[in-house]
XYZ file of C-alpha atoms in Angstrom:
751
model
C 53.478 42.081 -50.617
C 56.458 41.345 -52.837
C 58.946 42.372 -50.168
C 59.188 40.582 -46.856
C 58.727 43.200 -44.152
C 58.989 43.061 -40.396
C 55.756 43.554 -38.460
C 57.093 46.893 -37.265
C 57.749 48.019 -40.831
C 54.317 47.102 -42.172
C 52.821 50.268 -40.751
C 54.902 52.301 -43.203
C 53.755 50.522 -46.357
C 50.223 50.659 -47.693
C 48.617 48.355 -50.207
C 48.607 50.202 -53.514
C 45.724 49.338 -55.813
C 45.370 50.974 -59.196
C 42.789 53.181 -60.519
C 40.109 54.276 -61.409
C 37.980 54.724 -58.279
C 40.460 55.879 -55.637
C 38.144 55.991 -52.638
C 34.808 54.392 -51.939
C 32.309 57.196 -51.479
C 31.646 56.102 -47.914
C 35.264 55.996 -46.783
C 37.024 58.555 -44.664
C 40.704 59.277 -45.158
C 40.904 55.537 -45.168
C 42.512 52.738 -43.249
C 45.222 52.219 -45.838
C 42.668 52.552 -48.646
C 42.012 48.820 -48.974
C 39.556 47.888 -51.673
C 40.514 50.185 -54.543
C 40.058 48.234 -57.778
C 40.025 48.758 -61.510
C 39.512 46.055 -64.060
C 41.617 47.694 -66.798
C 44.180 50.345 -65.802
C 43.998 53.294 -68.153
C 44.311 57.054 -68.168
C 41.157 59.082 -67.884
C 41.166 62.514 -69.573
C 41.135 65.435 -67.166
C 39.500 68.600 -68.464
C 38.178 69.874 -65.142
C 41.238 71.608 -63.682
C 40.610 74.949 -62.016
C 44.167 75.169 -60.690
C 45.073 77.985 -63.062
C 46.680 81.351 -62.458
C 47.527 82.621 -58.996
C 45.580 83.679 -55.904
C 47.872 86.681 -55.506
C 47.799 89.810 -57.653
C 50.334 89.437 -60.454
C 53.778 90.783 -59.663
C 54.639 93.838 -61.753
C 57.522 92.362 -63.756
C 58.556 89.169 -65.486
C 61.846 88.131 -67.124
C 62.607 87.672 -70.792
C 65.935 86.732 -72.428
C 68.334 89.612 -73.051
C 70.697 87.704 -75.376
C 68.736 84.723 -76.714
C 71.657 83.343 -78.743
C 74.270 83.684 -76.022
C 75.224 80.519 -74.163
C 77.332 81.100 -71.061
C 77.108 78.553 -68.263
C 77.612 79.816 -64.693
C 77.950 83.555 -65.316
C 78.446 85.729 -62.250
C 78.660 89.355 -63.420
C 77.622 91.703 -66.216
C 79.341 95.104 -66.589
C 79.297 97.696 -69.344
C 82.861 98.361 -70.533
C 83.599 102.117 -70.481
C 84.385 103.623 -73.881
C 83.352 100.561 -75.875
C 80.072 99.066 -77.063
C 80.731 95.897 -75.127
C 80.066 94.078 -71.868
C 82.528 92.203 -69.693
C 81.396 89.073 -67.893
C 82.874 86.806 -65.227
C 82.232 83.100 -65.695
C 83.347 80.293 -63.430
C 83.638 76.604 -64.243
C 83.844 74.735 -60.953
C 81.657 74.123 -57.938
C 82.041 77.644 -56.565
C 85.751 77.201 -57.033
C 88.435 77.604 -59.683
C 88.901 78.301 -62.503
C 87.365 81.548 -63.706
C 87.206 83.323 -67.031
C 86.664 86.936 -68.035
C 84.638 87.195 -71.240
C 83.507 90.005 -73.526
C 80.420 90.279 -75.722
C 79.290 93.114 -78.029
C 76.380 95.379 -77.131
C 74.082 93.479 -79.452
C 70.989 91.420 -78.534
C 72.085 88.946 -81.228
C 75.461 88.365 -79.511
C 76.490 84.725 -79.454
C 80.100 83.587 -79.161
C 81.893 85.481 -76.345
C 85.521 86.550 -76.574
C 87.832 85.121 -73.920
C 89.678 88.056 -72.379
C 91.521 86.351 -69.508
C 91.750 82.915 -67.897
C 92.213 82.963 -64.124
C 93.508 80.164 -61.875
C 91.011 80.982 -59.113
C 87.360 81.880 -58.918
C 86.689 85.548 -59.677
C 83.814 87.288 -57.908
C 83.559 90.832 -59.224
C 85.433 93.386 -61.276
C 85.659 97.184 -61.315
C 86.858 99.561 -64.011
C 89.187 102.337 -62.897
C 87.544 105.795 -63.152
C 90.137 106.608 -65.852
C 89.789 103.205 -67.549
C 89.394 104.582 -71.060
C 92.921 105.993 -70.803
C 94.813 103.534 -68.588
C 92.911 100.263 -69.172
C 93.046 99.326 -65.479
C 90.642 96.547 -64.508
C 90.442 95.466 -60.861
C 89.380 91.887 -60.106
C 88.361 90.372 -56.772
C 89.177 86.674 -56.775
C 90.152 83.774 -54.516
C 93.428 82.021 -55.325
C 96.256 80.182 -53.648
C 99.320 82.186 -52.714
C 101.354 78.987 -52.768
C 100.689 78.240 -49.108
C 96.993 78.891 -48.461
C 93.865 80.286 -50.119
C 93.640 84.060 -50.145
C 91.083 86.550 -51.352
C 92.954 88.963 -53.560
C 92.309 92.166 -55.433
C 94.473 92.356 -58.545
C 94.867 95.057 -61.139
C 95.143 93.954 -64.766
C 95.761 96.141 -67.803
C 93.407 95.729 -70.744
C 95.200 96.278 -74.048
C 94.099 99.541 -75.655
C 94.371 97.980 -79.118
C 92.141 95.268 -80.626
C 91.341 92.593 -79.597
C 91.551 94.375 -76.208
C 92.776 91.295 -74.377
C 94.588 91.110 -71.042
C 98.157 89.978 -70.673
C 98.198 87.796 -67.507
C 101.675 89.196 -66.755
C 100.148 92.631 -66.329
C 98.748 91.561 -62.954
C 99.618 93.763 -59.986
C 98.495 92.419 -56.621
C 96.894 95.301 -54.723
C 95.839 93.591 -51.479
C 95.062 90.102 -50.196
C 94.293 88.226 -46.984
C 93.881 84.556 -45.975
C 90.346 83.375 -46.681
C 88.882 79.948 -47.354
C 85.129 80.367 -47.624
C 82.866 83.387 -47.155
C 85.439 85.229 -49.202
C 83.771 88.477 -50.236
C 85.914 89.759 -53.079
C 83.441 92.327 -54.415
C 85.056 95.526 -55.715
C 83.669 98.880 -56.822
C 84.854 102.469 -57.052
C 82.965 105.120 -55.118
C 82.258 108.656 -56.212
C 85.278 109.697 -54.143
C 87.608 107.677 -56.397
C 88.375 105.193 -53.608
C 88.172 101.432 -54.154
C 85.689 99.655 -51.879
C 86.201 95.929 -51.246
C 84.198 93.321 -49.351
C 85.605 90.515 -47.237
C 83.751 87.685 -45.505
C 84.593 85.995 -42.237
C 87.026 83.746 -44.123
C 85.547 80.318 -43.384
C 82.614 78.235 -44.506
C 81.665 77.848 -40.868
C 79.680 80.020 -38.463
C 82.635 82.312 -37.719
C 84.713 79.739 -35.839
C 87.723 82.035 -36.273
C 85.884 84.804 -34.372
C 86.566 87.258 -37.198
C 83.163 88.928 -37.455
C 83.865 91.406 -34.646
C 87.674 91.316 -34.867
C 88.889 94.740 -35.979
C 92.526 93.681 -36.141
C 92.038 91.622 -39.332
C 90.898 92.406 -42.864
C 88.102 89.792 -42.773
C 84.330 90.374 -42.325
C 84.477 93.973 -43.549
C 83.936 96.569 -46.190
C 87.402 97.984 -46.904
C 88.237 101.348 -48.479
C 91.615 102.001 -50.060
C 93.300 104.494 -52.409
C 94.794 102.711 -55.426
C 96.097 105.916 -57.047
C 98.277 107.095 -54.160
C 100.026 104.026 -52.740
C 101.980 104.153 -49.513
C 105.613 103.015 -49.406
C 105.893 99.234 -49.409
C 102.408 98.490 -50.708
C 100.251 99.059 -53.768
C 97.565 101.163 -52.104
C 97.197 103.968 -49.634
C 94.963 104.506 -46.594
C 92.470 107.369 -47.023
C 92.904 109.828 -44.187
C 89.141 110.031 -43.618
C 88.613 106.297 -43.050
C 86.657 105.920 -39.786
C 89.164 103.862 -37.790
C 92.537 105.282 -38.822
C 93.140 106.685 -35.340
C 91.815 103.738 -33.301
C 94.615 101.505 -31.968
C 94.508 97.856 -32.974
C 92.151 98.394 -35.921
C 93.052 97.761 -39.539
C 92.898 101.288 -41.001
C 91.498 99.976 -44.300
C 88.199 99.300 -42.474
C 85.129 101.249 -43.620
C 82.476 99.046 -41.945
C 82.548 95.606 -40.293
C 80.465 92.670 -39.062
C 79.889 90.980 -42.456
C 79.421 87.203 -42.752
C 79.451 86.452 -46.464
C 78.917 89.582 -48.556
C 77.726 88.639 -52.038
C 77.647 91.546 -54.467
C 78.373 95.220 -53.845
C 77.394 98.244 -55.908
C 78.001 101.966 -55.732
C 75.353 104.272 -57.209
C 76.725 107.693 -58.151
C 73.310 109.296 -58.662
C 72.196 108.725 -55.065
C 75.703 108.357 -53.598
C 74.737 104.986 -52.121
C 76.917 101.936 -51.430
C 74.910 98.706 -51.129
C 76.052 95.230 -50.060
C 74.077 91.980 -50.097
C 74.986 89.512 -47.349
C 74.310 85.783 -46.979
C 72.984 84.896 -43.549
C 73.539 81.770 -41.510
C 70.592 79.896 -40.026
C 67.474 81.984 -40.550
C 68.042 85.446 -42.041
C 69.376 87.115 -45.209
C 70.359 90.784 -45.325
C 71.119 93.771 -47.541
C 72.836 96.914 -46.257
C 72.996 100.506 -47.354
C 76.523 100.764 -46.019
C 77.307 103.545 -43.563
C 80.748 104.810 -42.600
C 82.041 103.070 -39.448
C 78.982 100.822 -39.029
C 79.047 97.496 -37.186
C 76.623 95.054 -38.837
C 76.921 92.596 -36.021
C 78.086 89.236 -37.358
C 78.559 86.892 -35.519
C 77.072 88.444 -32.401
C 73.990 88.984 -34.572
C 72.540 87.395 -37.662
C 71.035 90.496 -39.216
C 69.080 92.102 -36.380
C 68.728 88.842 -34.421
C 71.065 87.654 -31.646
C 73.364 84.808 -32.686
C 76.380 84.790 -30.332
C 75.635 87.974 -28.340
C 78.704 87.596 -26.139
C 80.911 88.195 -29.193
C 79.739 91.788 -29.695
C 82.488 94.238 -30.610
C 83.094 97.790 -29.387
C 80.526 99.522 -31.605
C 76.714 99.223 -31.404
C 74.728 97.189 -33.902
C 73.601 98.820 -37.119
C 70.621 96.703 -38.252
C 70.156 95.634 -41.866
C 68.421 97.978 -44.250
C 66.292 95.009 -45.321
C 66.283 91.403 -44.162
C 64.413 88.285 -45.199
C 63.585 85.152 -43.254
C 64.596 81.861 -44.835
C 60.947 81.208 -45.565
C 61.327 83.547 -48.561
C 65.082 83.820 -49.224
C 67.932 81.409 -48.613
C 70.944 82.912 -50.368
C 70.589 86.635 -50.989
C 72.227 88.117 -54.071
C 73.010 91.816 -53.895
C 71.954 93.964 -56.797
C 72.170 97.374 -58.442
C 70.371 100.723 -58.258
C 68.151 101.330 -61.271
C 67.811 104.661 -63.104
C 66.735 103.462 -66.558
C 63.729 104.489 -68.622
C 61.981 101.184 -69.370
C 60.772 100.518 -65.798
C 59.757 103.915 -64.397
C 58.316 102.425 -61.221
C 61.773 101.141 -60.256
C 63.763 104.344 -60.727
C 65.914 104.956 -57.697
C 65.317 101.424 -56.380
C 68.022 99.039 -55.271
C 67.027 95.811 -57.040
C 68.260 92.538 -55.526
C 67.228 88.883 -55.460
C 67.737 85.409 -54.073
C 69.761 82.547 -55.520
C 67.598 79.784 -54.035
C 64.036 81.037 -54.552
C 64.497 83.205 -57.657
C 62.568 86.075 -56.091
C 63.463 89.699 -56.868
C 62.744 92.729 -54.695
C 63.184 96.474 -54.966
C 63.822 98.911 -52.116
C 64.073 102.706 -52.122
C 65.925 104.617 -49.412
C 65.992 108.382 -49.030
C 69.244 108.361 -47.058
C 67.394 108.285 -43.755
C 64.819 105.523 -44.062
C 63.250 102.963 -46.388
C 60.434 104.614 -48.318
C 59.338 101.644 -50.446
C 60.023 97.899 -50.410
C 58.271 95.312 -52.586
C 58.669 91.938 -54.239
C 58.673 92.731 -57.948
C 59.229 89.392 -59.729
C 59.326 85.673 -59.045
C 61.576 83.801 -61.442
C 62.754 80.194 -61.841
C 66.369 81.419 -61.773
C 69.352 80.785 -59.554
C 70.149 84.498 -59.390
C 73.913 84.993 -59.151
C 74.046 88.716 -59.882
C 72.584 91.810 -61.521
C 73.972 94.319 -63.990
C 73.111 97.424 -65.974
C 73.438 97.775 -69.726
C 74.727 100.838 -71.614
C 71.335 102.523 -71.237
C 71.104 101.807 -67.531
C 68.568 99.034 -68.065
C 68.457 96.119 -65.653
C 70.059 92.744 -66.371
C 69.257 89.705 -64.203
C 71.893 86.942 -64.195
C 70.745 83.326 -63.972
C 73.639 81.136 -62.904
C 72.602 78.334 -65.247
C 71.074 79.902 -68.336
C 72.420 83.431 -68.784
C 71.025 86.949 -68.890
C 67.514 88.359 -68.706
C 65.678 91.676 -68.656
C 62.654 92.533 -66.580
C 59.632 93.696 -68.536
C 56.181 94.783 -67.349
C 53.990 91.817 -66.563
C 50.914 92.420 -68.671
C 49.674 88.831 -68.597
C 45.899 88.591 -68.419
C 44.352 87.120 -65.301
C 42.372 83.936 -65.942
C 38.625 84.342 -66.253
C 38.053 82.017 -63.300
C 39.589 83.008 -59.962
C 42.145 80.702 -58.391
C 40.331 78.152 -56.195
C 40.295 79.128 -52.528
C 38.559 75.857 -51.582
C 39.818 72.375 -52.363
C 36.358 71.542 -53.659
C 36.819 74.193 -56.364
C 40.060 72.766 -57.798
C 38.526 70.120 -60.066
C 40.609 67.457 -58.320
C 37.650 65.858 -56.529
C 34.243 64.610 -57.570
C 33.228 65.082 -53.944
C 35.550 66.440 -51.284
C 33.099 65.811 -48.454
C 32.822 62.157 -49.486
C 36.572 61.917 -50.130
C 36.042 60.949 -53.766
C 38.806 62.280 -56.037
C 38.371 62.810 -59.745
C 38.789 59.533 -61.597
C 41.611 61.032 -63.697
C 43.922 61.332 -60.695
C 46.698 58.733 -60.781
C 47.869 57.476 -57.371
C 51.498 56.695 -56.804
C 53.848 55.550 -54.055
C 57.509 56.258 -53.362
C 60.281 54.088 -52.009
C 61.634 56.487 -49.383
C 58.952 58.858 -48.053
C 59.910 62.186 -46.536
C 59.511 62.443 -42.780
C 56.508 64.652 -42.001
C 56.150 64.455 -38.213
C 54.501 61.047 -38.424
C 51.681 62.123 -40.742
C 50.118 59.570 -43.071
C 50.362 60.667 -46.696
C 48.725 59.870 -50.000
C 49.986 61.056 -53.369
C 48.363 61.642 -56.745
C 49.200 63.269 -60.023
C 46.778 64.926 -62.398
C 47.668 65.820 -65.981
C 45.191 67.895 -67.980
C 44.387 67.369 -71.622
C 44.386 64.459 -74.030
C 46.251 61.432 -72.556
C 47.658 60.660 -76.013
C 49.413 64.028 -76.083
C 50.090 65.051 -72.466
C 52.908 62.777 -71.403
C 55.767 62.723 -68.899
C 59.459 62.840 -69.795
C 61.839 60.711 -67.736
C 65.177 61.978 -66.485
C 68.287 60.363 -65.094
C 68.848 59.347 -61.481
C 68.479 62.150 -58.966
C 66.261 64.276 -61.209
C 62.521 64.776 -61.043
C 60.585 64.000 -64.203
C 59.417 66.558 -66.770
C 55.675 67.215 -66.669
C 53.313 68.951 -69.101
C 51.950 72.422 -68.550
C 49.066 72.468 -66.080
C 50.129 69.325 -64.212
C 48.986 69.232 -60.584
C 50.710 67.018 -57.999
C 48.668 66.306 -54.890
C 49.835 65.202 -51.462
C 47.377 64.711 -48.620
C 48.424 64.611 -44.965
C 46.426 62.985 -42.177
C 47.013 62.488 -38.462
C 45.896 59.711 -36.168
C 44.139 61.690 -33.468
C 44.347 58.579 -31.303
C 47.713 56.845 -31.562
C 47.459 53.360 -33.025
C 43.833 53.756 -34.125
C 43.541 54.010 -37.928
C 39.868 54.877 -37.623
C 40.886 58.161 -35.947
C 42.741 59.378 -39.020
C 41.637 62.775 -40.241
C 43.022 64.904 -43.067
C 44.654 68.152 -41.954
C 46.356 69.425 -45.120
C 46.417 68.963 -48.869
C 49.392 70.390 -50.758
C 49.409 71.060 -54.460
C 52.336 71.600 -56.800
C 51.356 72.933 -60.196
C 53.385 73.712 -63.302
C 52.316 76.901 -65.031
C 54.156 78.931 -67.671
C 57.137 76.636 -67.248
C 57.407 77.193 -63.475
C 56.384 75.140 -60.455
C 54.403 76.769 -57.636
C 53.245 75.263 -54.341
C 49.980 75.799 -52.450
C 48.568 74.415 -49.189
C 44.946 73.847 -48.166
C 43.855 73.597 -44.513
C 41.060 71.098 -43.825
C 38.192 72.445 -41.756
C 37.281 70.835 -38.445
C 34.369 68.789 -39.815
C 36.480 67.581 -42.765
C 34.028 68.695 -45.419
C 36.453 70.954 -47.301
C 39.851 72.622 -47.128
C 40.707 76.325 -47.406
C 43.675 77.817 -49.250
C 46.408 78.970 -46.853
C 47.782 82.479 -47.374
C 51.057 83.250 -49.060
C 52.946 83.545 -45.742
C 51.893 80.101 -44.490
C 50.210 79.213 -41.210
C 50.880 77.428 -37.918
C 48.392 75.302 -35.987
C 48.654 73.072 -32.939
C 46.803 69.755 -32.853
C 45.984 67.800 -29.704
C 46.386 64.027 -30.018
C 45.567 61.177 -27.648
C 48.623 59.059 -26.990
C 48.813 56.535 -24.151
C 52.598 56.864 -24.069
C 52.515 60.654 -23.556
C 52.313 62.275 -20.102
C 48.654 62.413 -19.157
C 47.761 60.534 -22.329
C 47.805 63.736 -24.405
C 50.435 65.268 -26.640
C 50.419 68.257 -28.954
C 51.816 68.584 -32.450
C 52.805 71.932 -33.911
C 51.995 71.730 -37.621
C 53.366 74.229 -40.104
C 51.521 74.965 -43.339
C 54.328 76.217 -45.609
C 54.485 79.581 -47.294
C 54.609 79.712 -51.075
C 58.348 80.411 -50.944
C 59.042 77.605 -48.469
C 57.536 75.108 -50.895
C 60.172 75.982 -53.460
C 63.136 75.847 -51.081
C 63.124 72.043 -51.035
C 61.665 71.688 -54.529
C 64.917 73.000 -55.908
C 66.173 73.412 -59.441
C 68.899 70.857 -58.712
C 66.139 68.231 -58.293
C 64.195 69.582 -61.294
C 61.623 70.849 -58.752
C 59.826 67.490 -58.416
C 60.996 65.213 -55.586
C 58.965 62.017 -55.270
C 58.265 61.631 -58.970
C 61.714 60.430 -59.992
C 62.883 57.087 -61.300
C 64.686 55.990 -58.143
C 61.645 56.824 -55.997
C 59.000 55.373 -58.324
C 60.840 52.152 -59.243
C 59.031 49.835 -56.818
C 56.453 47.043 -56.689
C 52.759 47.925 -56.422
C 49.528 45.969 -56.492
C 47.417 46.645 -59.565
C 43.631 46.637 -59.943
C 43.597 42.867 -60.456
C 45.417 42.274 -57.192
C 48.642 41.338 -58.970
C 52.074 42.652 -58.063
C 53.802 44.619 -60.791
C 56.464 47.264 -61.187
C 55.083 50.790 -60.802
C 57.140 52.162 -63.701
C 55.904 49.358 -65.953
C 52.318 50.034 -64.897
C 52.663 53.743 -65.625
C 54.100 52.889 -69.030
C 51.178 50.532 -69.670
C 48.653 53.317 -69.154
C 50.582 55.505 -71.602
C 52.074 58.021 -69.175
C 55.591 58.304 -70.582
C 57.228 59.757 -73.653
C 59.287 56.985 -75.180
C 59.770 53.467 -73.920
C 61.270 52.043 -70.741
C 63.963 49.345 -70.795
C 62.703 45.761 -71.010
C 63.323 45.352 -67.277
C 62.418 48.680 -65.643
C 62.923 47.155 -62.211
C 66.659 47.103 -63.009
C 66.732 50.913 -63.166
C 68.148 52.802 -60.157
C 66.004 52.612 -57.050
C 65.964 53.675 -53.446
C 64.980 51.284 -50.687
C 62.432 51.898 -47.964
C 64.486 53.189 -44.995
C 62.181 51.157 -42.726
C 62.735 47.881 -44.589
C 64.838 45.898 -42.151
C 65.606 43.281 -44.803
C 67.709 45.836 -46.710
C 71.267 46.756 -45.764
C 71.921 49.551 -43.288
C 73.995 51.304 -45.962
C 71.191 51.242 -48.537
C 68.571 52.331 -46.001
C 70.648 55.227 -44.652
C 71.705 56.455 -48.076
C 68.107 56.278 -49.303
C 66.892 58.276 -46.306
C 69.542 60.956 -46.841
C 68.794 61.151 -50.548
C 65.055 61.554 -49.998
C 65.212 63.990 -47.078
C 68.382 65.968 -47.774
C 69.666 65.689 -51.345
C 67.268 68.212 -52.879
C 69.643 70.826 -51.417
C 72.807 68.900 -50.638
C 73.884 68.117 -54.175
C 75.782 70.019 -56.831
C 74.133 73.446 -57.315
C 71.416 72.495 -54.854
C 71.519 75.649 -52.768
C 72.609 73.945 -49.545
C 75.296 75.904 -47.727
C 77.274 72.768 -46.926
C 79.434 71.301 -49.688
C 78.325 67.704 -49.082
C 76.719 65.576 -51.778
C 74.054 63.226 -50.399
C 72.853 61.596 -53.627
C 72.280 57.894 -53.111
C 74.337 56.902 -56.157
C 77.482 58.884 -55.290
C 80.383 56.742 -54.051
C 80.850 57.262 -50.350
C 84.328 58.690 -50.880
C 82.779 61.373 -53.127
C 80.229 62.604 -50.607
C 82.644 65.067 -48.924
C 81.040 63.762 -45.755
C 82.960 61.012 -43.992
C 85.689 62.242 -41.646
C 85.264 65.794 -42.984
C 85.427 68.799 -40.665
C 82.148 70.739 -40.483
C 81.933 74.034 -42.348
C 78.590 75.276 -40.992
C 79.189 75.077 -37.240
C 80.269 72.299 -34.891
C 77.276 72.576 -32.488
C 79.769 72.817 -29.636
C 80.934 69.225 -30.175
C 84.602 68.507 -29.509
C 86.549 67.080 -32.467
C 83.397 67.182 -34.576
C 83.173 65.701 -38.058
C 80.317 65.708 -40.514
C 80.375 61.960 -40.075
C 82.933 60.494 -37.690
C 83.111 56.777 -38.603
C 82.057 54.716 -35.612
C 81.181 57.804 -33.550
C 77.694 59.259 -33.975
C 78.264 61.396 -30.872
C 80.905 63.345 -32.844
C 78.935 63.385 -36.115
C 77.247 66.660 -37.024
C 75.007 64.912 -39.589
C 73.516 62.732 -36.862
C 73.007 65.598 -34.424
C 71.265 67.763 -37.013
C 68.826 64.946 -37.812
C 68.333 64.175 -34.105
C 67.395 67.724 -33.070
C 64.593 70.194 -33.794
C 65.066 73.925 -33.608
C 68.152 75.938 -34.625
C 70.543 73.792 -36.630
C 68.027 71.039 -37.435
C 68.030 69.262 -40.765
C 66.013 69.448 -42.853
C 65.616 73.082 -41.781
C 61.933 73.278 -42.768
C 58.718 71.285 -42.548
C 59.149 69.269 -39.341
C 58.867 69.966 -35.626
C 59.396 66.398 -34.350
C 62.480 64.206 -34.569
C 62.008 61.127 -36.727
C 62.780 58.392 -34.158
C 63.357 55.711 -36.773
C 65.766 57.912 -38.725
C 67.546 58.783 -35.487
C 68.169 55.083 -34.833
C 68.978 54.322 -38.475
C 71.570 57.061 -38.975
C 73.145 56.341 -35.579
C 73.485 52.655 -36.458
C 74.873 53.450 -39.914
C 77.554 55.732 -38.466
C 78.420 53.203 -35.757
C 79.106 50.515 -38.355
C 81.202 52.807 -40.567
C 84.913 52.426 -40.188
C 87.595 54.946 -40.991
C 89.673 54.113 -44.044
C 92.771 52.149 -42.960
C 96.096 53.909 -43.119
C 98.215 52.801 -46.111
C 100.793 50.162 -45.256
C 104.456 50.941 -45.691
C 105.573 50.210 -49.225
C 102.045 49.930 -50.552
C 101.459 51.486 -53.946
């Protein structure tokens, strides 16, 4: 080995010998796969892939660009402007913060440069045109700004000039209503068929309702509000409709139409069906959408959707359950949508179409006013879906937060001639599965900081189809997975020691594949049969199994391990867009020493370059590129080990635009004062810990980060894929926090 390791750490690092024969035909899963040799490392062509298509029936719709020449980064809304052949769009420029811009584009698929209509100091969420907009030019905007003392969610009315270029004078702003709010802000606005303005508000924090606002009827937070902007009451710029449900109940804000909302994200009113829909971001496990009913209590934070959360917080009205809800195995950040009545997609007429920011999935649901009559996943996209809209013809627009606007079109793609392999032996990845002999084209690789997988032993391979001289890999900067050719398959095998400490007892239990098809990554899991002769494809919803292991340190010498085979959607929660979908195959993970087929130590990046894997050339000294350290390498610093562990296990979500609810940034190369972590108050719950901080320097007992890593169940991190605490990470993160010290207070007179 090129790195001096403690005896304890040796069990985490396997000898890595390069290709071509990866396993002797007689070996089992292998005692560290000693003995793999190749005289001359080279790439072998792979033309045997059967990992093509999908095992599921094709979804009915797929996206295609609506405005191919239009470049708008971080769009949030898309609304047809009444009386004009134009669309108005909200764009924001920060990390879900200020500033925001209102833009306009023509109703033209060739539209390119948008017109700036108004610059806003805060982040805008939604806008609504007054029913008489063509005459009065009134545009209502829900946004979050500072009132000079604190953040507030505000609804403002602006006047759009009736003459070209139809801009907005910022001085035309009239503040209609606002309330203190600093996270989970709501801010959606829409006019109902009754001419009233409906407004959403969240619970006002980024936390799990620590202000107890979800069931508090005396405040404007956590609600759908209904106000009259045309008949204001004395002293304010709106009136209270006499038929609001709580106008006669003492102690209740009369603006309330419904309550119990956590973080409503997108609201729409459909005049054809007279339906008001709200999408709502859940907390730990569930996402919701509501067909809003007058006077309803949607339960937050006594309930998360239909599931108890803090039941003792329940307000005076009974729970109205969600119209639809999704577990976090398929949705992580629900984006409310619109009701479709267009002509291009007849199967969706009358459906409320909504999606998910994290997984890119899109669903449709139809409701007859009494019950759901149809509910189906209709598309699976690579998008971070931030909103939906309707064009002038009522046709659907899907908003991708990073790349712009798309339409859904019927998915008429032909199914491949060969069915998707339901057995691992049918994938083309192995010469013989029963003999554990992979195809010689598979390239093994190792990573610096492996993910924790409940103590399983893992092996990793990549397979790239086609001519090695043409099918190559593109490198990216630190923190980003590499770019792989179409048809690439990444393989990770998991084995357990069925007798602790006995490598000969290792048996494979799961093989996971990630494959890139039509520009998208998809994940699949295969369950090994009991005699280890083959593995069977797990269904789309995933699977749970319990394994019994012999362990002398366990009570009675036996312990059980609950193993979760992930659903298709769960695979893509961690393999996020922020990480470019690929986790281990990144420069900082792959930049490490390995032992080649001649028994010599070399840099893995250099070896991959030697076999012609990469587009372009590496620097002369690839080992000088960014790298993680092995968190179990006790010769490395505590800081480097802890930061590497957090990067590998957490940073796929907890980075900029990563989909993690918390605002922390856990990339290994971010300066510690830029992590928004040390000495920061928690925004996603304090776990009942007094004076909690995300990381309290010197005090792991007060550090939420440590407690989330050191627990399994509700509130654990990572939230998926493990059922056992990583004992080494527990000790590592505790030690790292203990040795951190709070920044010293500035001395008097210091500059």
